[in-house]
Structure formats: structure tokens, C-alpha cells
Amino acid sequence: MSLGLSKSLAGYKLDFSSDEKVETLVIKAIGQLDDLDKQLNNYARSVREWYTLHFPELARIVHDQILYAKAVKLMGDRTNAAKLDFSEILSDEDEAKLKEAAVTSTGSTEVMSELDFTHIDELCDHVLSLSEYKLQLHDFLKSRMNTIAPNLTALVGEMVGARLISRGGSLLKLSKLPGSKIQILGAEKALRRALRTNHNTPKYGVMYNAPLVAQATPKCKAKIARSLAAKAALAVRCDALGDGQDNTVGVQCRLKMEERLRDLEGRGLGDMSDDGEETETEEPPKKKKKTEPEETEHEKQKKIIILIFLIFLIYLAYLNWP
């Protein structure tokens, strides 16, 4: 009886750990966010392709897919554009362009029927509802990440932090990984392909979308990603194994990484004087190539005489050949 009770109690503590449940919610939320992006892009592309038959100029005026869906839902038939107010959706300049293009549009008016406009309107409702749900899910993810991993969130952002936790399996498993492994999380296929084909290994995976890596120049991205991965390993260990619930370590690491980024990007610009003006740096003297001494005229004539003599000997040997 005591053995069964101890097993039940241990199973209860393992199965209902609050931290693990919150991490599971974060992993599910980031996966759901990726699925929402795919569905939203598919629906928005369908709206744009369908409505382009009727009003093709609208796609060149409104580029954002959410604003495009709102404009299509409000307008319906393009002949209604002149008497509608788009100030809540578009700027004054874009509104004027839209109304002018609606009058001189080359789109077909006979192809589209009332049933087509009804289906387009329903597609726009799907796009707007999915975009609203995406914003709610992003806010939920941000609040959860600030609760379970404040230092990692302060360093790389909530989206990249959630993807790292999802790739690592959990916050505790992620804290056991070295910085070199965290750096290439998300690029496992590229790593295996590089090892199989004996090519260069990838320099970053999920870490490529971190704000500090995104704002770095192409030459500095690999160095910043490597340093950021090392700081992320430190931050995630503080979140998983530390007692405090603040983001002090993450903020300090972010300040150090910003300073390192400025240092790396400023090295190629020359030394800066006290006034802030750029001063030219002296280039090291180039090594002179060793030049071979030129042949004199006497040496050239000597070589020619030797060559003629060798040809004459070969000719004599050919004549005396049995």
C-alpha cells in the first residue's frame, strides 16, 4: 500500500509540474503561430489572385495583405470606391490613387458575379480573423516567455526564445546544451548535409532571426551569432536553474553584445579622433617582391651558341646512325 502510494505521489509531481506545463504551452503556441502564418498567407494570396481579375491596380497600390483584405471587404465592386471613405485603412495619398485607379481600371466587370464577391468577402473575413487571432497568440506568447524565461527573452526576444525552447525540447534541456549547439539549432539538416558532403557547416539556425544578428552587417553576422549563442546559454541557465525571476542577466548580456557589435562594425572604419572625426590609418609597408636579375647580352649569345652546337651534334649522330 505504501509502495503504491509513493508511486502515485511521484507520478503526480512529475506529471503536474507547473513549469513543464507552461513550457508545453509555449511550444504549442509557437507551432500554432507558424501554422497561422501559412494559413494567413494562403488565404491572403487567394484574395489577391481572385480580386485581381476585377481590379488589378489595387495590388500595386496596397501592398500589405491585411490592409488589402480590409479595402476589398469595404469596397466590394470597384465602382463603389468613389463614394466610400478609406481614411481608416489607407493614407490620403493611397486613397486618392485607389479612387483614380478604380475609374480607369483595366479589370473585367463581366467576369465577376455577386456570388464571386460573396466568396471574396468571406475570404477577407478569414484573413482578418486569423490576423486578429495571431496578434492575440503573440501577446500570450510574450507574457508566457517573460514568465518562464525572462533573461532569454531580454537577450534574443520572445519569438526566437520560444523557438529555441521548442527546438531544445524544454527549458531544462536547452540549459544543458553548449553555446555551439544553441547557435545551430534549427539548421540540423544543413549541418548533416555539410558533414556528409564535406562542405562548410552553417553558422546559425534560429539565431539568425535574433534582433542583434539581424542588424549586424553580413561580415559580422557569424561572429555576433557565435557570441550571442554563448550569452544565450548563460541566460537560459539562469532562467532554468536560478532562483531569481528577473531579467538582470539578460539585460546585461544584451548591453555587452550591443557594445561588441559596435566594436566589430567600427573596426573597418579607421581610428576615431577625440572630435569624432575619422582619421586615416597608415597602411603597413608592402614587402617588395624579389626580382630576378636580367640576363646580359653576352649570356644570351652564349646560350644561343650552346643550343646550335647541340643541334649540330644531334644532326651528326643522325647521319652516322646504322
Coordinates of C-alpha atoms in Angstrom, one line a residue:
M1 CA 0.0 0.0 0.0
S2 CA 2.8 2.4 0.9
L3 CA 4.7 1.5 -2.3
G4 CA 1.6 2.2 -4.4
L5 CA 1.0 5.5 -2.6
S6 CA 4.7 6.6 -3.1
K7 CA 4.4 5.8 -6.9
S8 CA 1.2 7.7 -7.3
L9 CA 2.7 10.7 -5.4
A10 CA 5.8 10.7 -7.5
G11 CA 3.9 10.4 -10.7
Y12 CA 1.6 13.3 -9.7
K13 CA 4.6 15.5 -9.0
L14 CA 6.3 14.6 -12.3
D15 CA 3.1 14.9 -14.5
F16 CA 1.8 18.1 -13.0
S17 CA 4.9 20.2 -12.8
S18 CA 3.7 23.8 -13.5
D19 CA 6.9 24.8 -15.2
E20 CA 6.8 21.9 -17.6
K21 CA 3.1 22.7 -18.4
V22 CA 3.9 26.3 -19.2
E23 CA 6.8 25.3 -21.4
T24 CA 4.5 22.9 -23.2
L25 CA 2.1 25.8 -23.8
V26 CA 4.9 27.9 -25.2
I27 CA 6.0 25.1 -27.6
K28 CA 2.4 24.6 -28.7
A29 CA 1.9 28.3 -29.2
I30 CA 4.9 28.8 -31.4
G31 CA 3.9 25.8 -33.5
Q32 CA 0.4 27.2 -33.8
L33 CA 1.8 30.6 -34.8
D34 CA 3.8 29.1 -37.6
D35 CA 0.7 27.3 -38.9
L36 CA -1.3 30.5 -38.7
D37 CA 1.3 32.3 -40.8
K38 CA 1.0 29.6 -43.5
Q39 CA -2.8 29.7 -43.5
L40 CA -2.9 33.5 -43.5
N41 CA -0.5 33.8 -46.4
N42 CA -2.6 31.2 -48.4
Y43 CA -5.9 33.0 -47.7
A44 CA -4.4 36.4 -48.5
R45 CA -2.9 35.2 -51.7
S46 CA -6.3 33.7 -52.8
V47 CA -8.0 37.0 -52.1
R48 CA -5.4 38.9 -54.1
E49 CA -5.5 36.5 -57.1
W50 CA -9.3 36.4 -57.2
Y51 CA -9.9 40.1 -56.9
T52 CA -7.1 41.0 -59.3
L53 CA -9.3 39.8 -62.2
H54 CA -11.7 42.6 -61.2
F55 CA -9.3 45.4 -60.0
P56 CA -5.6 44.6 -60.8
E57 CA -4.4 48.1 -60.0
L58 CA -5.2 47.7 -56.3
A59 CA -2.4 45.2 -55.7
R60 CA 0.1 47.9 -56.9
I61 CA -1.3 50.5 -54.5
V62 CA -1.9 48.4 -51.4
H63 CA 1.0 46.0 -50.6
D64 CA 0.1 44.9 -47.1
Q65 CA -2.1 41.8 -47.1
I66 CA -4.2 42.8 -44.1
L67 CA -4.9 46.3 -45.5
Y68 CA -5.6 44.8 -48.9
A69 CA -8.3 42.5 -47.4
K70 CA -9.9 45.4 -45.5
A71 CA -10.0 47.5 -48.6
V72 CA -11.6 44.7 -50.6
K73 CA -14.1 44.0 -48.0
L74 CA -15.1 47.6 -47.7
M75 CA -15.2 48.3 -51.4
G76 CA -16.7 45.1 -53.0
D77 CA -17.3 46.2 -56.6
R78 CA -14.7 48.8 -57.6
T79 CA -17.5 51.1 -58.8
N80 CA -18.3 51.8 -55.2
A81 CA -14.8 53.2 -54.5
A82 CA -15.7 56.8 -55.4
K83 CA -18.4 57.1 -52.6
L84 CA -16.5 55.3 -49.8
D85 CA -14.2 56.6 -47.1
F86 CA -10.9 54.7 -46.8
S87 CA -9.3 57.1 -44.3
E88 CA -9.3 54.4 -41.5
I89 CA -7.5 51.9 -43.7
L90 CA -5.2 53.9 -46.1
S91 CA -3.4 57.2 -46.2
D92 CA -4.8 60.1 -48.1
E93 CA -2.3 59.6 -50.9
D94 CA -3.1 55.9 -51.3
E95 CA -6.9 56.7 -51.1
A96 CA -6.6 59.2 -53.9
K97 CA -4.7 56.7 -56.1
L98 CA -7.2 54.0 -55.4
K99 CA -10.2 56.1 -56.4
E100 CA -8.5 57.3 -59.5
A101 CA -7.4 53.8 -60.5
A102 CA -11.0 52.5 -59.9
V103 CA -12.3 54.8 -62.6
T104 CA -9.6 53.9 -65.2
S105 CA -9.1 50.2 -64.3
T106 CA -8.5 47.6 -67.0
G107 CA -10.1 44.9 -64.9
S108 CA -13.1 42.9 -66.2
T109 CA -16.6 43.7 -64.9
E110 CA -18.4 40.9 -66.7
V111 CA -16.4 38.0 -65.2
M112 CA -17.2 38.8 -61.6
S113 CA -20.7 38.0 -60.3
E114 CA -22.4 38.6 -57.0
L115 CA -21.5 35.0 -55.9
D116 CA -17.8 35.8 -56.6
F117 CA -18.0 38.9 -54.4
T118 CA -19.7 36.9 -51.7
H119 CA -16.9 34.3 -51.6
I120 CA -14.2 37.1 -51.7
D121 CA -15.9 38.8 -48.8
E122 CA -15.8 35.5 -46.8
L123 CA -12.2 35.0 -47.6
C124 CA -11.5 38.6 -46.3
D125 CA -13.3 37.7 -43.1
H126 CA -11.0 34.6 -42.7
V127 CA -7.9 36.8 -43.3
L128 CA -8.9 39.4 -40.8
S129 CA -10.0 36.9 -38.1
L130 CA -6.7 34.9 -38.5
S131 CA -4.7 38.1 -38.2
E132 CA -6.5 39.1 -35.1
Y133 CA -6.0 35.7 -33.5
K134 CA -2.3 35.9 -34.5
L135 CA -1.9 39.1 -32.5
Q136 CA -3.6 37.6 -29.5
L137 CA -1.4 34.5 -29.7
H138 CA 1.7 36.7 -30.0
D139 CA 0.7 38.6 -26.8
F140 CA 0.1 35.3 -25.0
L141 CA 3.5 34.0 -26.1
K142 CA 5.2 37.2 -25.0
S143 CA 3.6 37.1 -21.5
R144 CA 4.5 33.4 -21.0
M145 CA 8.1 33.9 -22.2
N146 CA 8.6 36.8 -19.8
T147 CA 7.4 34.5 -17.0
I148 CA 9.4 31.3 -17.6
A149 CA 12.5 32.7 -19.4
P150 CA 12.9 36.5 -18.7
N151 CA 16.6 36.6 -19.3
L152 CA 16.5 34.7 -22.6
T153 CA 13.6 36.9 -23.7
A154 CA 15.5 40.1 -22.9
L155 CA 18.5 38.9 -24.9
V156 CA 17.0 37.4 -28.1
G157 CA 13.3 38.3 -28.0
E158 CA 10.3 36.2 -27.2
M159 CA 9.9 34.7 -30.7
V160 CA 13.5 33.5 -31.0
G161 CA 13.5 32.4 -27.4
A162 CA 10.3 30.3 -27.9
R163 CA 11.7 28.7 -31.0
L164 CA 14.9 27.8 -29.1
I165 CA 12.9 26.2 -26.3
S166 CA 10.8 24.3 -28.9
R167 CA 13.9 23.0 -30.7
G168 CA 15.6 22.1 -27.5
G169 CA 12.6 20.2 -26.1
S170 CA 12.2 22.2 -22.9
L171 CA 13.9 24.9 -20.9
L172 CA 15.8 22.5 -18.8
K173 CA 17.1 20.5 -21.8
L174 CA 18.0 23.7 -23.5
S175 CA 20.0 24.8 -20.5
K176 CA 22.2 21.7 -20.8
L177 CA 23.2 22.5 -24.3
P178 CA 26.5 24.3 -25.0
G179 CA 26.6 27.6 -26.9
S180 CA 27.9 25.9 -30.1
K181 CA 24.8 23.7 -30.2
I182 CA 22.4 26.6 -29.4
Q183 CA 24.0 28.5 -32.3
I184 CA 22.9 26.0 -34.9
L185 CA 19.6 24.9 -33.5
G186 CA 17.2 25.0 -36.4
A187 CA 19.9 24.2 -39.0
E188 CA 20.3 20.4 -38.3
K189 CA 19.5 19.4 -41.9
A190 CA 22.1 21.8 -43.3
L191 CA 24.6 20.6 -40.7
R192 CA 24.2 16.9 -41.6
R193 CA 24.3 17.8 -45.3
A194 CA 27.6 19.8 -44.8
L195 CA 29.2 17.0 -42.9
R196 CA 28.1 14.4 -45.5
T197 CA 29.4 16.4 -48.4
N198 CA 32.5 17.8 -46.6
H199 CA 31.3 21.5 -47.1
N200 CA 31.3 24.4 -44.7
T201 CA 29.0 24.0 -41.7
P202 CA 26.1 26.5 -41.1
K203 CA 26.9 29.5 -38.8
Y204 CA 23.4 30.0 -37.4
G205 CA 19.9 28.5 -37.4
V206 CA 17.0 30.0 -35.4
M207 CA 19.5 32.6 -34.0
Y208 CA 19.6 34.3 -37.4
N209 CA 16.3 36.0 -36.6
A210 CA 17.5 37.5 -33.3
P211 CA 17.5 41.3 -33.4
L212 CA 21.2 41.6 -32.7
V213 CA 22.1 39.3 -35.6
A214 CA 19.6 40.9 -37.9
Q215 CA 21.0 44.4 -37.5
A216 CA 24.6 43.2 -38.0
T217 CA 26.4 43.6 -41.3
P218 CA 26.9 40.4 -43.3
K219 CA 30.6 40.2 -42.4
C220 CA 29.8 40.4 -38.7
K221 CA 26.7 38.1 -38.6
A222 CA 28.7 34.9 -37.9
K223 CA 30.8 36.4 -35.1
I224 CA 27.7 38.0 -33.4
A225 CA 25.7 34.8 -33.7
R226 CA 28.5 32.8 -32.0
S227 CA 28.9 35.4 -29.2
L228 CA 25.1 35.7 -28.8
A229 CA 24.7 31.9 -28.6
A230 CA 27.3 31.8 -25.7
K231 CA 25.4 34.6 -23.9
A232 CA 22.1 32.8 -24.6
A233 CA 23.5 29.6 -23.0
L234 CA 24.3 31.6 -19.9
A235 CA 20.9 33.4 -19.8
V236 CA 18.9 30.2 -20.2
R237 CA 20.8 28.5 -17.4
C238 CA 19.9 31.4 -15.1
D239 CA 16.2 31.0 -16.1
A240 CA 16.1 27.2 -15.7
L241 CA 18.3 26.8 -12.6
G242 CA 18.5 30.2 -11.0
D243 CA 16.4 31.3 -8.0
G244 CA 15.7 34.8 -9.2
Q245 CA 12.8 35.7 -11.6
D246 CA 14.2 39.0 -13.0
N247 CA 15.9 39.7 -16.3
T248 CA 19.0 41.3 -15.0
V249 CA 21.5 38.8 -16.5
G250 CA 19.7 39.0 -19.9
V251 CA 19.8 42.8 -20.0
Q252 CA 23.5 43.0 -19.0
C253 CA 24.3 40.4 -21.7
R254 CA 22.4 42.4 -24.3
L255 CA 24.2 45.6 -23.5
K256 CA 27.6 43.8 -23.8
M257 CA 26.5 42.3 -27.2
E258 CA 25.4 45.7 -28.4
E259 CA 28.8 47.1 -27.4
R260 CA 30.6 44.2 -29.1
L261 CA 28.5 44.8 -32.3
R262 CA 29.5 48.5 -32.4
D263 CA 33.1 47.5 -31.8
L264 CA 33.1 44.9 -34.7
E265 CA 31.4 47.3 -37.1
G266 CA 33.7 50.2 -36.2
R267 CA 37.0 48.4 -36.8
G268 CA 36.9 48.8 -40.5
L269 CA 36.2 52.5 -40.4
G270 CA 39.6 53.7 -39.2
D271 CA 40.5 55.2 -35.9
M272 CA 38.3 57.9 -34.5
S273 CA 39.8 61.2 -33.1
D274 CA 38.6 63.0 -30.0
D275 CA 36.3 65.3 -32.1
G276 CA 34.5 62.2 -33.5
E277 CA 36.2 62.7 -36.9
E278 CA 37.6 59.8 -38.8
T279 CA 41.4 59.7 -39.2
E280 CA 43.2 57.7 -41.8
T281 CA 45.4 54.9 -40.6
E282 CA 48.7 54.2 -42.0
E283 CA 49.0 51.1 -44.0
P284 CA 51.9 48.8 -43.3
P285 CA 54.6 48.9 -45.9
K286 CA 54.2 46.3 -48.5
K287 CA 57.0 43.7 -49.0
K288 CA 58.9 44.2 -52.2
K289 CA 59.0 41.2 -54.4
K290 CA 62.4 39.8 -55.2
T291 CA 63.2 40.5 -58.9
E292 CA 65.5 38.2 -60.8
P293 CA 68.5 39.9 -62.4
E294 CA 68.1 40.5 -66.1
E295 CA 70.2 38.5 -68.5
T296 CA 73.0 40.4 -70.2
E297 CA 73.5 40.3 -74.0
H298 CA 76.7 38.2 -73.7
E299 CA 74.8 35.5 -71.7
K300 CA 72.0 35.4 -74.3
Q301 CA 74.6 34.9 -77.1
K302 CA 76.3 32.2 -75.1
K303 CA 73.1 30.2 -74.7
I304 CA 72.3 30.5 -78.4
I305 CA 75.7 29.1 -79.4
I306 CA 75.3 26.2 -77.0
L307 CA 71.9 25.4 -78.5
I308 CA 73.2 25.5 -82.0
F309 CA 76.1 23.2 -81.1
L310 CA 73.7 20.7 -79.5
I311 CA 71.5 20.7 -82.6
F312 CA 74.7 20.1 -84.8
L313 CA 75.7 17.1 -82.6
I314 CA 72.2 15.6 -82.9
Y315 CA 72.3 16.0 -86.7
L316 CA 75.7 14.3 -86.9
A317 CA 74.5 11.4 -84.7
Y318 CA 71.5 11.0 -87.0
L319 CA 73.7 10.8 -90.1
N320 CA 76.1 8.2 -88.6
W321 CA 73.2 6.0 -87.4
P322 CA 73.5 2.5 -88.9

